[in-house]
Coordinates of C-alpha atoms in Angstrom, one line a residue:
X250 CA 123.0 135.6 97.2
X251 CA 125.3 137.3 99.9
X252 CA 125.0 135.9 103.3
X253 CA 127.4 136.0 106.4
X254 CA 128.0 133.3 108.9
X255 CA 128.2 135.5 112.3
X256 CA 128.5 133.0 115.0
X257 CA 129.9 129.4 115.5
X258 CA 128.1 126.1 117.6
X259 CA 130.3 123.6 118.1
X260 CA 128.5 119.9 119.1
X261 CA 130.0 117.7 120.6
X262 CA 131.3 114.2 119.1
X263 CA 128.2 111.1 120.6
X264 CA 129.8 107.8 121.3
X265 CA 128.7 105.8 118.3
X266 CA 128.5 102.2 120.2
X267 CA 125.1 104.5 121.8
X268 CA 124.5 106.2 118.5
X269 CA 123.9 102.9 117.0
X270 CA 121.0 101.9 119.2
X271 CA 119.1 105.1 118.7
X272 CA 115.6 104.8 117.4
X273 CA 115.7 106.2 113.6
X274 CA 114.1 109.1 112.9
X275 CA 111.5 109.4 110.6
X276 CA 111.5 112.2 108.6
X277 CA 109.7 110.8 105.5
X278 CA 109.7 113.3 102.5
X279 CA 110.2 116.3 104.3
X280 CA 112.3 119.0 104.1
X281 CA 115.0 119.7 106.8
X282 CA 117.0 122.8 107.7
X283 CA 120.1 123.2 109.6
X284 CA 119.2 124.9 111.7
X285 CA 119.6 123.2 115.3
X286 CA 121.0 119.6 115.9
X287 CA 118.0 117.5 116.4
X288 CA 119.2 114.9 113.1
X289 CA 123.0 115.6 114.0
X290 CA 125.5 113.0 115.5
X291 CA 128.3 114.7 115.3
X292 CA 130.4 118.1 113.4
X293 CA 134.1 117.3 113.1
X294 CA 136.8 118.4 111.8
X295 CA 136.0 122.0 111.0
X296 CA 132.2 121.7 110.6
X297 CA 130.6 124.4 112.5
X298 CA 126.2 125.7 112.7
X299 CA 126.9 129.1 111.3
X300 CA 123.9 131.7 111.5
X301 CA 123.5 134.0 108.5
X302 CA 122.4 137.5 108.5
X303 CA 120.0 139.0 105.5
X304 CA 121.1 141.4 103.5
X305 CA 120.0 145.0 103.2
X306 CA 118.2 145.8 100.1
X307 CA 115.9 148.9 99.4
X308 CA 113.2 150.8 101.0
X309 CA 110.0 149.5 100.0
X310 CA 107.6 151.9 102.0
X311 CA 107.1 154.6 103.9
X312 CA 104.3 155.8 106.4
X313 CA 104.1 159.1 105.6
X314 CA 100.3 159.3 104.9
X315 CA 98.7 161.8 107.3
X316 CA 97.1 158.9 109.7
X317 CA 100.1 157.3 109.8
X318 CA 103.7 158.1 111.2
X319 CA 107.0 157.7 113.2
X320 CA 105.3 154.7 115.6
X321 CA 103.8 153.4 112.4
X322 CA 104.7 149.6 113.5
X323 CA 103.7 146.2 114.3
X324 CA 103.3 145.1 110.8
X325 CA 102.2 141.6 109.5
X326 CA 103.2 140.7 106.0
X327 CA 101.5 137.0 104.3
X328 CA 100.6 136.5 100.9
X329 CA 97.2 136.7 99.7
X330 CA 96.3 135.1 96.5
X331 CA 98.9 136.3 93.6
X332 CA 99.7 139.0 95.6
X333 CA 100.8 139.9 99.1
X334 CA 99.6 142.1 101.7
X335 CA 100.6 144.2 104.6
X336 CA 98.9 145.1 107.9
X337 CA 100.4 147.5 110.3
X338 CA 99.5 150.7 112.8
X339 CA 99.2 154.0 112.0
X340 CA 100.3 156.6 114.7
X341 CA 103.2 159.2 116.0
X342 CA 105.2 159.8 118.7
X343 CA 105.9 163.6 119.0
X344 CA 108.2 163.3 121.7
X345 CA 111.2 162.6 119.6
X346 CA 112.8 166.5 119.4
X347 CA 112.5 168.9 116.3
X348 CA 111.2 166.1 113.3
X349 CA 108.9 164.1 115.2
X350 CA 106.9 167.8 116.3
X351 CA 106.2 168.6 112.6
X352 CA 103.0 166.7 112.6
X353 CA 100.9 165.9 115.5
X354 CA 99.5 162.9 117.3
X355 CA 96.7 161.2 116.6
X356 CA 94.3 158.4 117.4
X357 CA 95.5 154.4 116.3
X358 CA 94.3 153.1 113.2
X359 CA 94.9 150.4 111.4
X360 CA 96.0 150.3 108.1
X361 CA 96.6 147.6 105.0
X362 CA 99.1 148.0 102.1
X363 CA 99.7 145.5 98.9
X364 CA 102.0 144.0 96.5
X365 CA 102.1 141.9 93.6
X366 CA 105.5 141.4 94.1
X367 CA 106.5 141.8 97.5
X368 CA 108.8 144.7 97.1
X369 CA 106.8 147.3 95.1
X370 CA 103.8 148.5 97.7
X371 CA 100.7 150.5 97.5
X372 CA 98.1 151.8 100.1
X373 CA 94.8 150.4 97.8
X374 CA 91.7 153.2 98.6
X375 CA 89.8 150.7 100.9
X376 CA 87.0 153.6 101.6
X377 CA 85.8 151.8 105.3
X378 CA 86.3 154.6 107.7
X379 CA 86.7 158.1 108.2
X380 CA 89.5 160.2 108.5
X381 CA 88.9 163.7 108.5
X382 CA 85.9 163.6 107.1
X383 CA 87.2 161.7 104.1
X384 CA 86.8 157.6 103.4
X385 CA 89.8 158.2 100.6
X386 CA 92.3 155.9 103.0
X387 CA 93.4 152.4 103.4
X388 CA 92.2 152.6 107.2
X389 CA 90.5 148.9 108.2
X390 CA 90.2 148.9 111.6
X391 CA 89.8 152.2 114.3
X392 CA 89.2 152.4 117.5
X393 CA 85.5 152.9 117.9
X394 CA 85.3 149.4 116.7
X395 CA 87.0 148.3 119.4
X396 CA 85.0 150.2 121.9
X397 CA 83.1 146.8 123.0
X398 CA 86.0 145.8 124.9
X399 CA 88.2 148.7 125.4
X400 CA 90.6 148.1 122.4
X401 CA 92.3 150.2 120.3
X402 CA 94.7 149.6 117.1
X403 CA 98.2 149.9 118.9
X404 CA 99.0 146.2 119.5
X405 CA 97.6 144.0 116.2
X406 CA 98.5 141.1 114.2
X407 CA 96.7 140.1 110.9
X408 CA 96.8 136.6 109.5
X409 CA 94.7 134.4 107.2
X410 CA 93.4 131.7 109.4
X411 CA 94.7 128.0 107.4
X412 CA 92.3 125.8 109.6
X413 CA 89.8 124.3 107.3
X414 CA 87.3 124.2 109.2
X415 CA 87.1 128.4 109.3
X416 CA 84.0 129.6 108.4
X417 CA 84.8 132.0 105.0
X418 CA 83.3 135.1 106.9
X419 CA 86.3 134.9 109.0
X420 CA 89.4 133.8 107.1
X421 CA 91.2 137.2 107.5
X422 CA 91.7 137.4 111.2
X423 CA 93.1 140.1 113.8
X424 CA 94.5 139.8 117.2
X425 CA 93.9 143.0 119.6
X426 CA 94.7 144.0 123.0
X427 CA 91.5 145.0 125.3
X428 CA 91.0 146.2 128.8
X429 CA 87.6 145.3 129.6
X430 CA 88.0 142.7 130.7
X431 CA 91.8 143.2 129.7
X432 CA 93.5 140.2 127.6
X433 CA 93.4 139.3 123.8
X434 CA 90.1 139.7 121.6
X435 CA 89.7 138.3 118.0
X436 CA 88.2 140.1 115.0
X437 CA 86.9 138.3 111.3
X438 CA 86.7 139.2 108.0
X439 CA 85.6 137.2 104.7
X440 CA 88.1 139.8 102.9
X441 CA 91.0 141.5 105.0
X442 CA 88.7 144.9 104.7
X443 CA 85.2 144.3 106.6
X444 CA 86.3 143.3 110.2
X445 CA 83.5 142.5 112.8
X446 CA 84.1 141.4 116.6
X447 CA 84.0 137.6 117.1
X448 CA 83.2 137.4 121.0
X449 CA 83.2 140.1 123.4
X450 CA 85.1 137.5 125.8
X451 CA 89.2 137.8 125.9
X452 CA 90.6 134.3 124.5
X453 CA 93.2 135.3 126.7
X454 CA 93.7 137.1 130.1
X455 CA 97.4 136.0 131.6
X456 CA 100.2 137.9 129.8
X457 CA 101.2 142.1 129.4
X458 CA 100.0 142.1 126.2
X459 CA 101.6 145.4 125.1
X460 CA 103.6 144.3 122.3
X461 CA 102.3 142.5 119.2
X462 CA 100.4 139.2 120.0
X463 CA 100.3 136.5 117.6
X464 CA 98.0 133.7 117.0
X465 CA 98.0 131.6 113.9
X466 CA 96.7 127.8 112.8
X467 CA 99.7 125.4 113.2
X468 CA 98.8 122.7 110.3
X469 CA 101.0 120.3 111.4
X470 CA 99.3 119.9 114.8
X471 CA 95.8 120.9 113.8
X472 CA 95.9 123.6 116.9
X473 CA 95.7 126.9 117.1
X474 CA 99.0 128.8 118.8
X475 CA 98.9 132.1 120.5
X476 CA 102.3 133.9 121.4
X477 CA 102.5 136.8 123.5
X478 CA 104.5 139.1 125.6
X479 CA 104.3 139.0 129.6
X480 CA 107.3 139.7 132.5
X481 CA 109.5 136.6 134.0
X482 CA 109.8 138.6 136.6
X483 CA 111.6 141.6 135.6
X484 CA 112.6 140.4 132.0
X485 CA 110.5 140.8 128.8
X486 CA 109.9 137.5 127.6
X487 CA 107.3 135.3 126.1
X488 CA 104.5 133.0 126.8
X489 CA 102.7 130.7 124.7
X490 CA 99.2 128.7 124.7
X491 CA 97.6 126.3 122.0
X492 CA 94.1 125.2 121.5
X493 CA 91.6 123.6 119.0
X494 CA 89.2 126.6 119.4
X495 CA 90.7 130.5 118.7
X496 CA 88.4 131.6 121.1
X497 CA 89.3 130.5 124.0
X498 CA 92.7 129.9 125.1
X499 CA 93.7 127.9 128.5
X500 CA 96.6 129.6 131.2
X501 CA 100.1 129.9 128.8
X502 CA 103.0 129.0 130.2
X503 CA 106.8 130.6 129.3
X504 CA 109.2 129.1 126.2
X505 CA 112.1 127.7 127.3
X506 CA 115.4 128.1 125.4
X507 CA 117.8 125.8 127.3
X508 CA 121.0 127.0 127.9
X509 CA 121.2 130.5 126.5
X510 CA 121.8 133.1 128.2
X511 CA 118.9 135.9 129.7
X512 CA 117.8 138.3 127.3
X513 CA 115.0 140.7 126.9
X514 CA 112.5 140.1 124.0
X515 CA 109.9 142.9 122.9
X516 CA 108.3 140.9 120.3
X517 CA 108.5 137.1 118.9
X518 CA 106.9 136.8 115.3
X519 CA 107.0 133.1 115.6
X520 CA 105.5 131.7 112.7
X521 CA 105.8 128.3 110.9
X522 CA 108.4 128.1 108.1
X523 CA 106.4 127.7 104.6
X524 CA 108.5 125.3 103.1
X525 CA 109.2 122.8 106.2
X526 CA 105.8 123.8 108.9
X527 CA 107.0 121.3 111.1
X528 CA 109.4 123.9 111.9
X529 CA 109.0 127.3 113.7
X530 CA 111.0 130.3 113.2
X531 CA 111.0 133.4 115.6
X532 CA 112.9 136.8 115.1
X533 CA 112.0 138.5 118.5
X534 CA 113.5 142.0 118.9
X535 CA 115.6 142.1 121.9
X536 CA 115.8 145.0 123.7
X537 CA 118.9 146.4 125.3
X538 CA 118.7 149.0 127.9
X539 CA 122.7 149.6 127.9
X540 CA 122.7 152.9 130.2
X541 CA 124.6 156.1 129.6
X542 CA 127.9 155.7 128.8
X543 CA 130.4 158.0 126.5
X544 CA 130.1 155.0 123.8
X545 CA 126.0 155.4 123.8
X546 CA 126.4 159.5 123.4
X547 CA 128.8 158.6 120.5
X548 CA 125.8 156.8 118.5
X549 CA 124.1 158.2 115.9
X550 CA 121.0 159.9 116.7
X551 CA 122.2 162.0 119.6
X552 CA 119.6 164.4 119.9
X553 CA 116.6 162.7 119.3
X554 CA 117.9 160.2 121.9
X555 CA 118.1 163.5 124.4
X556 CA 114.4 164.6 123.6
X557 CA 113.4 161.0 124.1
X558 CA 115.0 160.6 127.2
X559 CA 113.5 163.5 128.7
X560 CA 110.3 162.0 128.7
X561 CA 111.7 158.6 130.0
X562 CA 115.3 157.5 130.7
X563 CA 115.1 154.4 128.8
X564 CA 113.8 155.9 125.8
X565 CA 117.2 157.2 125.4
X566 CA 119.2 154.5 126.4
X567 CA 117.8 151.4 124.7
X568 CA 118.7 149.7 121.4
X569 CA 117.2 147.5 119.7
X570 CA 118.4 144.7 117.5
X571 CA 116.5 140.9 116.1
X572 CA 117.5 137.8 117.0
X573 CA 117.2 134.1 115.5
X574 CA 115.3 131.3 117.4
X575 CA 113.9 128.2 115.9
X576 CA 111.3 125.5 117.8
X577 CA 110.4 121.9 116.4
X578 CA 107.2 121.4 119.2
X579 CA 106.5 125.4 119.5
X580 CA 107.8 125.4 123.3
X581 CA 111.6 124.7 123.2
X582 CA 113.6 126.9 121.6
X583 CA 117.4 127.2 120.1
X584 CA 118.3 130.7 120.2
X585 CA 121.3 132.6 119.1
X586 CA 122.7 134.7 121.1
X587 CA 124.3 136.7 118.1
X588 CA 122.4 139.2 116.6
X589 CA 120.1 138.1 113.3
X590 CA 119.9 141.7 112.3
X591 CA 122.3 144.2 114.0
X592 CA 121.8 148.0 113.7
X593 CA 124.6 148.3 111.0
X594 CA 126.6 151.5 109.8
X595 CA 123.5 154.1 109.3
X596 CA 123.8 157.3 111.0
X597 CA 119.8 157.7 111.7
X598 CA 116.8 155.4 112.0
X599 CA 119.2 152.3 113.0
X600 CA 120.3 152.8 116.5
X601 CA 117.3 153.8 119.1
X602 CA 114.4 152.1 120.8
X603 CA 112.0 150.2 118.2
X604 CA 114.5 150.3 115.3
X605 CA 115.7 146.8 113.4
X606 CA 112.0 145.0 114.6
X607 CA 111.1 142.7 111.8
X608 CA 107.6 142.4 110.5
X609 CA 105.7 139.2 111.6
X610 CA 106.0 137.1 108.2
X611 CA 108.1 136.5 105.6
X612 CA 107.4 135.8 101.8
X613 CA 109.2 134.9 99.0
X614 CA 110.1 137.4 95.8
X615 CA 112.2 137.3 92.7
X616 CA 115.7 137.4 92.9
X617 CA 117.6 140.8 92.4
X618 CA 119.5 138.6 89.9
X619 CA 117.6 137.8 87.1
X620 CA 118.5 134.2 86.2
X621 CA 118.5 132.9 90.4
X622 CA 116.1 131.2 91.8
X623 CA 113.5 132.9 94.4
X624 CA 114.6 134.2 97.4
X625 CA 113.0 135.1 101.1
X626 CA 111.9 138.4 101.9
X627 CA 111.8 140.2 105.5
X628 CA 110.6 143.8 106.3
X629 CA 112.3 145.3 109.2
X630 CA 111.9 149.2 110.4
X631 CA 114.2 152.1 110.0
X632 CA 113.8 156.1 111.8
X633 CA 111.0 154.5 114.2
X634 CA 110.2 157.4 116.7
X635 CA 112.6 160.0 115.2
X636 CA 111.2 161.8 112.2
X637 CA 107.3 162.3 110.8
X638 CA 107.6 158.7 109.3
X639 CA 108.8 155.5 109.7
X640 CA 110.9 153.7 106.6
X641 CA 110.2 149.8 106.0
X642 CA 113.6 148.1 104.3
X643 CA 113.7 145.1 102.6
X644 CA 115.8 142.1 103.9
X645 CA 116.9 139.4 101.6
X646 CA 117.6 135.8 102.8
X647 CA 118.4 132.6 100.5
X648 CA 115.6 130.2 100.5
X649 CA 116.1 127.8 103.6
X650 CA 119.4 130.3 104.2
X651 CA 119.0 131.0 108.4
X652 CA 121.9 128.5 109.3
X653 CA 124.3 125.9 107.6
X654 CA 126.1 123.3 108.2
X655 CA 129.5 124.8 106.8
X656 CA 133.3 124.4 106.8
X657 CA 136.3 126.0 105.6
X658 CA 138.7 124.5 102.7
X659 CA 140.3 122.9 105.6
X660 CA 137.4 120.4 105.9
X661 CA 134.7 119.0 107.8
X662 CA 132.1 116.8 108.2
X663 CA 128.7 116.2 109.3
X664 CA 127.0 112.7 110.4
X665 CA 123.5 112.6 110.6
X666 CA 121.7 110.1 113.5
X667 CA 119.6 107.1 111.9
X668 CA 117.1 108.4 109.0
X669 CA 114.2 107.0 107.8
X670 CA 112.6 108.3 104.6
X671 CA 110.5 107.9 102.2
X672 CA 111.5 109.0 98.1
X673 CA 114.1 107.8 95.7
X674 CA 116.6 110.6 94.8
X675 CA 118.4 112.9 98.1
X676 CA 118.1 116.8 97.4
X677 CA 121.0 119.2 98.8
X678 CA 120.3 123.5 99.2
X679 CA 124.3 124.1 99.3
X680 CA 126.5 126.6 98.4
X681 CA 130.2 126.1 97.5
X682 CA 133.0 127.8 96.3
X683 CA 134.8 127.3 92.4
X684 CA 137.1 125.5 94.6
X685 CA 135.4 124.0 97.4
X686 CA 132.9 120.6 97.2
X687 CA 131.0 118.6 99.2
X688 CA 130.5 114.3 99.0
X689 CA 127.8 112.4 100.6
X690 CA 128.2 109.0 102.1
X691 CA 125.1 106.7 102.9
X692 CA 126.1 104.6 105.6
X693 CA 123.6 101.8 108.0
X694 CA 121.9 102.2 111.0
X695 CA 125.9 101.5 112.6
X696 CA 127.8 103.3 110.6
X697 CA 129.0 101.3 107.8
X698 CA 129.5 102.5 104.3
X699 CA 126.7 101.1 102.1
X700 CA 128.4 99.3 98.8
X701 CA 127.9 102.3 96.2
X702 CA 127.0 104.7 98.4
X703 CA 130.5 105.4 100.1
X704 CA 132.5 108.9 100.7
X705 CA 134.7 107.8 97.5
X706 CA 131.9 107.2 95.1
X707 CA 130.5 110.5 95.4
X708 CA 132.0 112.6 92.7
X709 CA 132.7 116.2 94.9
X710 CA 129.9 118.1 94.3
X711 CA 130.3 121.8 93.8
X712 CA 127.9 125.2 92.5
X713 CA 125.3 126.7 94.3
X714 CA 121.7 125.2 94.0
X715 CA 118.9 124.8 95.6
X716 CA 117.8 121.3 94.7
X717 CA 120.6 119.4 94.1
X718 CA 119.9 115.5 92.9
X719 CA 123.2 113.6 94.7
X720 CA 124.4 111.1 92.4
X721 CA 127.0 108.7 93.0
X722 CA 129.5 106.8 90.4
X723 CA 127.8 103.4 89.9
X724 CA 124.2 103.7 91.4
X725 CA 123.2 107.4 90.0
X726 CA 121.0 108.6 92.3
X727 CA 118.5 105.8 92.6
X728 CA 117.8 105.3 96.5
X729 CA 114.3 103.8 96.1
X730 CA 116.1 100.5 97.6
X731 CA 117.0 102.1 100.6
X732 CA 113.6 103.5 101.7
X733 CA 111.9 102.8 104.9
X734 CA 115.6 101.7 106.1
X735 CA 117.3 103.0 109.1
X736 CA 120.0 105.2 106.9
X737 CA 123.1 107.9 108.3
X738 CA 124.3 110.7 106.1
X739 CA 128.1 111.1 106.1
X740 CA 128.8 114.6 104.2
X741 CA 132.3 116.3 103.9
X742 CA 132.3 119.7 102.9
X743 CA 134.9 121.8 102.0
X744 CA 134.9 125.7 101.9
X745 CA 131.1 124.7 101.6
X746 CA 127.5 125.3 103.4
X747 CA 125.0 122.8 103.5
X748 CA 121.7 124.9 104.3
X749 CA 119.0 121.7 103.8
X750 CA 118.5 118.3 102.4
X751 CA 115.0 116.5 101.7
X752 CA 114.3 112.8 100.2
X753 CA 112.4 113.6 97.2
X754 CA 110.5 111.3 94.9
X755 CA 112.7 109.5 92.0
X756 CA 113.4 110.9 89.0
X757 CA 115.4 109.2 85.9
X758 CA 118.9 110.6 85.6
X759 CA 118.7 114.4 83.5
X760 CA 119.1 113.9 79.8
X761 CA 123.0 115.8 79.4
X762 CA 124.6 117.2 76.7
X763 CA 126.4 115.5 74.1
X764 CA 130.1 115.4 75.1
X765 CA 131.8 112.4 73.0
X766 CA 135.2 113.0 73.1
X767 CA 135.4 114.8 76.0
X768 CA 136.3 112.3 78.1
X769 CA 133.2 112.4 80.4
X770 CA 131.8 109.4 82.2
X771 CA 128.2 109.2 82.7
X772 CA 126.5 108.2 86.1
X773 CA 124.7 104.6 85.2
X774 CA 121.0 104.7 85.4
X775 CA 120.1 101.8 88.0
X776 CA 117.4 99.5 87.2
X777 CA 114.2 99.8 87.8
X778 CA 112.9 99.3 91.3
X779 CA 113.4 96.2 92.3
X780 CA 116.6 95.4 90.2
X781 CA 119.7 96.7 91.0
X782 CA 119.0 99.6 93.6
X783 CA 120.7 98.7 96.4
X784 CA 119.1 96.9 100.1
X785 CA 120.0 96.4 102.9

């Protein structure tokens, strides 16, 4: 899986004699990512956070259907049952120059796509409204049912609502903008096709709301969370609410993202991660109104920047790329500064206003290599606004891949604040070269080496896995003595990125091979719990 560390966060080094005294964290079984500092003491050495980009793989759709077209966006992606499904605008922009006046405007609607597979899509022949006369569409939702409250298709998000306590006639669930009153209205549906309002009062009323407005069940919390778009002032930025009832929403206040630096955000498409919830992951598109300038007339897409312009300056001159952000309580945000998904070297449909927003949602698909393990899948948009249709490409990540801990063959490390977990065996998602490795120490709550557990009984560890049992000369990988204990991880890496780790439940050392005569020495299989295992 190719992915490219594009920026560099250096923390600093905590004095330990304070380090020592720090509450352990408990993290129990779960899963943690890399992607912020909240369990790190310290990176030396070389050790750096590096942010990786996903790669580019094929276009999977295209909204080229007669209700659809060039501002074809806003698109929520989840998986529904085997399959997965997609929920996104239909409309056109004609004031884009020559292509974009080949077809002509026409009212929102909403529209739903599926997959079995994530990357091979279909528009399924729904038959709920009209278009021309004709049912023979995958339209769900149009304006006149929105006509309650003064809505209209233009800024949606679909989701299946996890809370268990949703009544089945409303498990599929959308989010739309209203003007009367204006704010946020909610629509149900027992099957992502029938859609019926659920109150005719907004949930929400503070915000701008002309962007795409998420709300979704946060099962960690048991609450409801509700992102949106409104002005700090002059900047586009976002606020955010939570409550135990999706109907009704209290006064949201703005995310904070300590000490980066001011940027302008269209969307958000927070969401929780799948595979660790009590984490969230955002990829807002920023926008960037750069001005005219020789370098912006050199761009790609020239002329259908003009014709946009003369309809609106900024139409011309803004770009759009996605960035990275990442939340453990919903309200306080990391965020990279360095683009997530930059442009790239296209010449059309990667350099104007609304191109590189990713979809809300991300799933995961078969590798493009037959014998690898799963990997993520985003959507993102290409040609938005320039030709009859808008293109939806494929991004690739590795599983758990937005950030590592990595370091060159030079070397690094990475110490980890007091842990307490429950399980018996530590898993590593890493990635090293042929040449590169990485050890594991476990050390106390004050940074002492535990006897079996130290840097130099940790055979260097090398390959690229997502699940890797660590197993150390003399103990194996038996930790079932060390649970519930206030534990540090020590890990040295070399030319090597550690993208997650997770205390898993015990399992018996892997039958190998037989290789008598080869001069390999086994890991010994510690006794059972309550023998050998080492205590503290």
């Amino acid at each position: 899986m190719k992915t490219i560390a594009t920026s560099l966060l250096a923390l600093p080094l905590s004095a330990m004699a304070a380090s020592a005294s720090a509450a352990p964290v408990s993290i129990g079984g779960r899963l943690e990512l890399m992607v912020d500092d909240a369990l790190i003491e310290s990176l030396s050495g070389a050790a750096r956070l590096a942010l990786h980009r996903p790669v580019p793989r094929e276009v999977v759709f295209t909204t080229d259907a007669p209700w659809e077209g060039n501002a074809s966006a806003y698109q929520s992606v989840f998986r529904d049952g085997d399959g997965y499904r997609m929920v996104y605008r239909g409309g056109h922009y004609r004031h884009g120059g020559a292509p974009a006046e080949t077809r002509e405007a026409h009212p929102w609607v909403l529209c739903v796509a599926e997959s079995a597979d994530g990357i091979t899509w279909r528009r399924p022949e729904v038959g709920r409204r009209e278009w021309n006369g004709s049912r023979a569409n995958n339209i769900i939702v149009d304006t006149a049912m929105m006509a309650a409250f003064g809505g209209c298709p233009a800024h949606t998000a679909a989701f299946i609502d996890a809370n268990p306590a949703c009544p089945p006639d409303q498990r599929y669930k959308i989010i739309a903008y209203g003007t009367r009153p204006k704010g946020l209205y909610v629509l149900g549906s027992p099957d992502g096709f029938d859609f019926r309002v659920l109150s005719e009062r907004p949930i929400q009323t503070v915000g701008a709301f002309d962007s795409q407005n998420l709300v979704f069940w946060d099962s960690e919390r048991r609450e409801y969370r509700m992102y949106h778009r409104g002005f700090n002032g002059e900047v586009r930025d976002i606020l955010t609410a939570v409550s135990p009832d999706i109907l009704s929403f209290p006064e949201p206040q703005w995310l904070d993202y300590g000490d980066s630096p001011t940027m302008a955000l269209y969307t958000n498409q927070i969401q929780p991660y799948s595979r660790a919830p009590h984490l969230f992951m955002g990829f807002p598109m920023r926008y960037c109104d750069r001005g005219w300038s020789e370098p912006m007339l050199d761009l790609p897409g020239a002329e259908v920047r003009a014709a946009r312009a003369r309809h609106h300056p900024r139409y011309g001159t803004t770009i759009t790329d996605a960035v990275f952000m990442t939340s453990r309580d919903g309200l306080h945000f990391r965020r990279w500064s360095e683009a997530f998904l930059r442009p790239g070297p296209r010449q059309s449909g990667s350099w104007v206003y609304g191109d590189n927003f990713l979809f809300w949602g991300m799933v995961e698909t078969p590798s493009v290599f037959g014998d690898a393990p799963p990997e993520l899948s985003l959507y993102g948009t290409e040609n938005y606004w320039e030709g009859d249709a808008t293109s939806i490409r494929r991004y690739s990540l590795r599983v758990d891949g937005f950030v590592s801990a990595g370091a060159p063959y030079e070397g690094g490390e990475v110490l980890t604040r007091p842990l307490r977990f429950t399980g018996g065996n530590l898993a590593l998602n890493l990635e090293t070269s042929a040449y590169g490795s990485i050890q594991v120490e476990i050390q106390d709550a004050g940074g002492n080496p535990l006897p079996g557990y130290a840097l130099d009984d940790c055979p260097p560890i090398f390959g690229d896995r997502l699940r890797h049992i660590v197993r150390w000369r003399d103990r194996g990988g038996d930790l079932r003595g060390l649970e519930g204990t206030p534990v540090r991880l020590r890990l040295r890496l070399r030319d090597a990125d550690l993208y997650a780790f997770q205390f898993v439940p015990y399992a018996p050392e892997p039958p190998r091979p037989d290789l008598s005569g080869t001069g390999y020495v086994p890991a010994k299989e510690s006794e059972p719990r309550g023998g050998g295992a080492a205590r503290l």
